[in-house]
XYZ file of C-alpha atoms in Angstrom:
362
model
C -3.440 14.718 8.347
C -5.888 15.852 5.602
C -8.575 18.342 7.094
C -10.489 18.331 3.909
C -14.188 18.106 4.503
C -14.584 15.128 2.018
C -17.535 15.189 0.026
C -18.927 11.796 -0.488
C -20.136 10.707 -4.021
C -22.001 7.848 -5.211
C -19.922 4.721 -6.050
C -20.467 3.067 -9.068
C -20.768 -1.109 -8.966
C -20.611 -3.497 -11.689
C -24.667 -3.586 -11.843
C -24.702 0.175 -11.426
C -26.430 0.175 -8.176
C -26.035 2.861 -6.045
C -23.779 2.149 -2.928
C -25.232 3.109 0.559
C -23.283 5.535 3.110
C -23.337 3.153 6.143
C -22.684 4.040 9.574
C -22.218 0.785 11.716
C -20.820 -0.590 14.924
C -18.175 -3.112 13.701
C -17.803 -6.558 15.305
C -15.535 -7.575 12.289
C -13.490 -5.628 9.724
C -12.098 -4.959 6.427
C -10.283 -4.815 4.293
C -10.775 -1.267 4.246
C -9.673 1.779 2.221
C -8.605 4.987 3.976
C -10.624 7.923 2.807
C -9.793 10.620 5.277
C -11.349 12.301 8.170
C -14.402 14.959 8.332
C -14.113 17.313 11.353
C -17.038 18.217 13.559
C -15.559 20.018 16.330
C -12.441 21.653 17.647
C -12.006 20.837 21.523
C -10.154 23.412 23.806
C -7.207 20.745 24.306
C -6.377 21.156 20.395
C -7.811 17.956 19.466
C -10.633 17.639 17.169
C -13.548 15.312 16.888
C -14.990 14.011 13.638
C -15.892 11.289 11.386
C -13.242 8.501 9.930
C -14.341 7.559 6.703
C -13.366 4.062 5.175
C -14.568 2.260 1.804
C -15.571 -1.392 2.113
C -14.615 -3.116 -1.179
C -16.872 -6.220 -0.504
C -20.025 -4.285 -0.142
C -18.687 -1.423 -2.277
C -20.014 1.295 0.410
C -18.704 3.967 2.754
C -18.198 3.128 6.251
C -18.430 6.122 8.789
C -16.961 5.724 12.160
C -18.549 8.588 14.096
C -16.964 10.582 17.047
C -13.187 9.772 16.584
C -10.905 12.073 18.499
C -8.327 13.207 15.953
C -4.969 13.851 18.098
C -3.587 17.414 17.912
C -0.043 15.639 16.806
C -1.798 14.793 13.653
C -3.844 17.869 12.604
C -0.879 19.299 10.298
C 0.567 16.034 8.953
C 0.221 14.233 5.904
C -0.491 10.564 5.798
C 2.369 9.028 3.835
C 1.517 5.285 3.892
C 0.051 2.278 5.907
C 1.406 -1.143 7.131
C -0.328 -3.841 8.928
C -3.136 -1.295 9.743
C -0.994 1.362 11.220
C -0.961 4.571 9.266
C 1.927 6.743 8.781
C 2.076 10.658 9.043
C 4.715 13.231 8.162
C 5.150 16.780 9.099
C 7.272 18.159 6.441
C 7.988 21.305 8.398
C 10.245 19.574 10.962
C 10.523 16.300 9.431
C 8.854 14.339 12.282
C 7.103 10.932 11.640
C 4.333 9.328 13.729
C 2.215 6.111 13.522
C -1.320 5.866 14.538
C -4.235 3.444 14.756
C -6.734 6.222 14.125
C -8.191 4.432 11.188
C -8.255 1.192 12.996
C -12.422 0.481 13.688
C -11.448 -1.050 16.986
C -8.959 1.476 17.945
C -9.928 3.814 20.999
C -12.496 6.509 19.689
C -11.503 8.846 22.443
C -7.614 8.331 22.700
C -5.963 6.947 19.277
C -2.469 5.648 19.774
C 0.116 7.776 18.511
C 3.636 6.917 18.267
C 6.463 9.705 17.531
C 9.451 8.373 15.615
C 12.913 10.208 15.305
C 12.976 13.085 13.021
C 14.063 12.047 9.519
C 17.483 12.962 8.232
C 18.614 12.814 4.542
C 21.592 11.475 2.789
C 23.910 13.927 0.916
C 22.544 14.477 -2.617
C 18.964 12.764 -1.480
C 15.701 14.451 -0.688
C 13.188 13.383 1.712
C 10.240 15.306 0.424
C 8.325 12.583 -1.571
C 7.775 9.189 -0.146
C 7.117 6.073 -2.080
C 5.719 3.892 0.771
C 6.391 2.477 4.276
C 6.695 -1.123 5.727
C 6.950 -2.778 9.013
C 8.676 -5.815 10.119
C 5.922 -6.896 12.572
C 2.017 -6.324 12.807
C 2.399 -3.571 15.605
C 5.203 -1.295 16.718
C 3.865 -1.920 20.250
C 4.329 -5.371 20.210
C 7.010 -7.561 22.063
C 8.576 -8.375 18.530
C 11.629 -6.255 17.574
C 9.723 -4.190 15.223
C 11.724 -2.189 12.230
C 10.018 0.474 10.311
C 11.314 1.290 6.803
C 10.280 4.473 4.767
C 11.236 4.254 1.128
C 11.846 7.790 -0.460
C 11.736 8.911 -4.160
C 15.274 8.744 -5.197
C 17.927 6.333 -3.535
C 17.295 6.655 0.183
C 15.881 3.927 2.231
C 15.323 4.824 6.168
C 15.029 2.322 9.019
C 14.526 2.525 12.825
C 12.968 0.675 15.700
C 9.973 2.470 17.247
C 10.636 3.255 20.956
C 14.266 2.002 20.524
C 16.335 3.876 18.158
C 17.108 7.603 18.775
C 17.902 8.278 14.877
C 17.146 6.526 11.646
C 19.844 4.254 9.852
C 19.882 5.771 6.289
C 20.977 3.735 3.548
C 21.125 4.084 -0.344
C 20.196 1.747 -2.818
C 22.885 0.825 -5.394
C 23.067 1.814 -9.150
C 20.318 4.497 -8.841
C 18.048 1.691 -9.819
C 15.265 1.712 -7.249
C 14.087 5.312 -7.176
C 10.624 4.796 -7.407
C 10.386 1.181 -5.934
C 8.211 0.218 -3.244
C 9.594 -1.565 -0.153
C 7.975 -4.802 1.385
C 8.791 -6.972 4.406
C 9.088 -10.496 3.852
C 8.009 -12.460 6.806
C 9.610 -15.931 5.430
C 13.149 -14.311 4.707
C 12.647 -11.679 7.384
C 14.274 -8.937 5.248
C 12.920 -5.719 3.543
C 12.986 -6.073 -0.219
C 13.038 -3.349 -3.000
C 12.433 -4.271 -6.670
C 14.432 -2.822 -9.481
C 12.445 -1.736 -12.604
C 11.717 -4.972 -14.581
C 11.394 -7.326 -11.607
C 14.594 -8.909 -12.330
C 16.809 -7.648 -9.761
C 15.982 -7.294 -6.088
C 17.849 -6.063 -3.167
C 17.196 -6.915 0.446
C 17.977 -5.177 3.720
C 17.929 -5.495 7.386
C 18.904 -3.111 10.209
C 22.650 -3.128 10.729
C 23.298 -5.757 7.980
C 24.804 -5.717 4.446
C 22.594 -5.352 1.433
C 21.889 -8.512 -0.458
C 21.233 -8.695 -4.199
C 18.933 -11.313 -5.689
C 17.971 -12.114 -9.140
C 14.871 -13.907 -10.181
C 14.380 -16.285 -12.910
C 11.008 -16.584 -14.715
C 9.237 -19.313 -16.253
C 6.148 -18.763 -18.388
C 4.602 -15.541 -19.726
C 0.972 -14.543 -20.933
C 0.421 -15.478 -24.404
C -0.185 -12.105 -26.193
C 0.005 -11.137 -29.567
C 2.614 -8.472 -30.778
C 0.055 -5.490 -30.855
C -0.741 -6.191 -27.223
C 2.954 -6.543 -26.095
C 3.592 -3.115 -27.984
C 0.650 -1.173 -26.205
C 2.173 -2.626 -22.968
C 5.687 -1.359 -23.930
C 4.049 2.051 -24.112
C 2.722 1.656 -20.470
C 4.224 2.819 -17.104
C 4.843 0.015 -15.027
C 5.420 -0.699 -11.397
C 6.417 -3.865 -9.695
C 5.198 -4.909 -6.125
C 6.423 -7.942 -4.096
C 3.391 -9.438 -2.159
C 3.610 -12.205 0.430
C 0.838 -14.013 2.445
C 0.485 -13.275 6.180
C 2.029 -16.606 7.212
C 4.788 -16.107 4.451
C 4.088 -19.453 2.207
C 2.842 -17.718 -0.862
C 4.695 -15.020 -2.680
C 3.847 -13.075 -5.740
C 5.333 -10.485 -8.017
C 2.767 -8.144 -9.290
C 3.352 -6.071 -12.418
C 1.013 -3.130 -12.763
C 0.760 -1.436 -16.127
C -0.895 1.965 -16.660
C -1.464 3.837 -19.837
C -1.038 7.724 -19.756
C -2.717 10.225 -21.802
C -3.386 13.883 -21.731
C -6.259 14.976 -19.618
C -7.534 18.594 -20.365
C -9.488 18.432 -16.821
C -5.984 17.667 -14.864
C -3.835 19.665 -17.281
C -1.622 16.927 -17.465
C -1.001 13.273 -17.906
C -3.922 11.072 -16.579
C -2.895 7.183 -15.936
C -5.387 4.450 -16.269
C -5.124 0.562 -15.588
C -4.340 -1.318 -18.416
C -3.728 -4.778 -16.829
C -1.985 -6.663 -14.188
C 0.470 -9.597 -14.262
C 1.088 -11.952 -11.503
C 3.981 -14.391 -10.882
C 3.861 -16.968 -8.327
C 7.029 -17.881 -6.422
C 7.485 -21.675 -6.982
C 10.442 -24.032 -5.759
C 11.624 -26.804 -7.920
C 14.546 -28.982 -7.954
C 16.163 -26.695 -10.435
C 15.872 -23.879 -8.024
C 13.197 -21.012 -7.371
C 11.146 -19.715 -10.408
C 8.629 -16.930 -10.657
C 5.962 -18.278 -12.715
C 3.025 -16.550 -14.602
C -0.533 -17.275 -13.328
C -3.861 -16.098 -14.004
C -5.187 -17.995 -11.034
C -4.007 -17.148 -7.281
C -6.876 -19.302 -5.797
C -8.781 -17.791 -2.988
C -6.176 -15.195 -2.514
C -6.994 -11.377 -3.012
C -4.035 -8.768 -3.717
C -4.541 -5.080 -2.334
C -2.285 -2.468 -3.695
C -2.503 1.321 -3.157
C -0.062 3.508 -1.297
C 0.247 1.067 1.435
C 2.650 -1.994 1.803
C 0.754 -4.455 -0.578
C -0.820 -7.443 1.165
C -2.844 -10.309 0.125
C -5.748 -12.260 2.130
C -8.141 -15.175 1.270
C -11.341 -14.114 -0.225
C -13.115 -16.165 2.489
C -11.937 -13.828 5.194
C -14.603 -11.398 3.977
C -17.629 -12.336 2.541
C -18.154 -10.325 -0.643
C -14.607 -10.308 -1.741
C -13.788 -11.838 -5.265
C -11.081 -14.692 -5.297
C -8.013 -14.421 -7.480
C -8.491 -10.417 -7.771
C -6.555 -7.249 -7.249
C -8.016 -4.420 -5.510
C -6.148 -1.369 -6.575
C -6.206 2.340 -6.091
C -3.914 4.818 -7.901
C -4.025 4.584 -11.556
C -7.707 4.559 -11.254
C -10.070 2.760 -8.519
C -11.458 -0.718 -8.725
C -10.723 -4.198 -9.039
C -8.966 -6.703 -11.696
C -10.142 -10.000 -12.168
C -6.913 -12.218 -12.782
C -9.006 -15.112 -14.367
C -10.988 -12.941 -16.975
C -8.690 -10.047 -17.175
C -11.884 -7.832 -16.508
C -11.492 -4.464 -14.781
C -14.215 -3.349 -12.701
C -14.017 0.488 -12.140
C -15.286 2.348 -8.914
C -15.755 5.895 -8.741
C -13.422 7.416 -6.292
C -15.433 9.626 -3.649
C -14.852 13.396 -4.334
C -12.108 15.090 -2.112
C -10.449 11.700 -1.269
C -7.226 12.189 0.308
C -3.941 11.942 -1.530
C -2.564 8.842 0.056
C -5.453 6.339 0.322
C -4.329 3.141 1.823
C -5.552 -0.322 2.171
C -6.075 -1.682 5.533
C -5.881 -5.506 6.246
C -8.716 -7.268 8.284
C -8.487 -6.890 11.918
C -9.014 -9.808 14.134
C -10.980 -9.439 17.446
């Protein structure tokens, strides 16, 4: 886990008001963006105590959870993703992976849950250094459900295992080298993991010890843009995300466009979000179609290094309906109805793998 002492900066909001650093006792949660930890004390046991730092997008403020124990198992590990509010950590020195609820505001302060998974192994000619994202088939790796964890690496490798049951990972390779930087998601409706090929036309689905299935999406409707706008988008990088509501009745394909330009500060290419496109899955007498929409009703979509998810805006006062909250190519929110981008200033020292956590019901 990042041991960086995070220096908190002021966060900009639409009306330029300064956001407040707030320390609260929480009775309802999130969603929150993980920012990292701030170590206060090293204990004789090897554990550490400190503050867990989260960002509340509804109020645009930092939330500090004081006095959290940071388990010694996580002290040298890097956060690689999150799913259903559980954070995943990776020790590159011994290829071990652990799951923890350390960022859950309602988890134990003194004894956060840490679940150790089998050590990763790589397929021939594949590398497991860089992780795209992780996903889980159920809300908790400790539940009675037969939970399956999936890790998608940069390249063709997808690894799956059942926490507490499997002694090794099941490794599979994506076909045709077409999903090298794709993000994995789990569909509650279809009970399979999904990966998208570039362009969002072809998808592949997986389940533990099952054959790979190929899916081709048919599209209806596209945004009405003039030729110059399409030309700008053609020069942007693009990533696709499949997002499904918690009950599985709504499914969206999100296309994220970001324009890259040289930054003297970074001494490299810096990408900034240009726009999003959302296509909603609709069933008709002629079959299933992905239909372009600028209105997803009360839903909000959250995309970062986590498994993307969506929730109703009414579940957390202050969230804006039909909005995408993002962290990656910039930090902010995108109003699907107007196309406006609201940029927030990321706190200094933010961890390299910030993840959105869905609300936790108590």
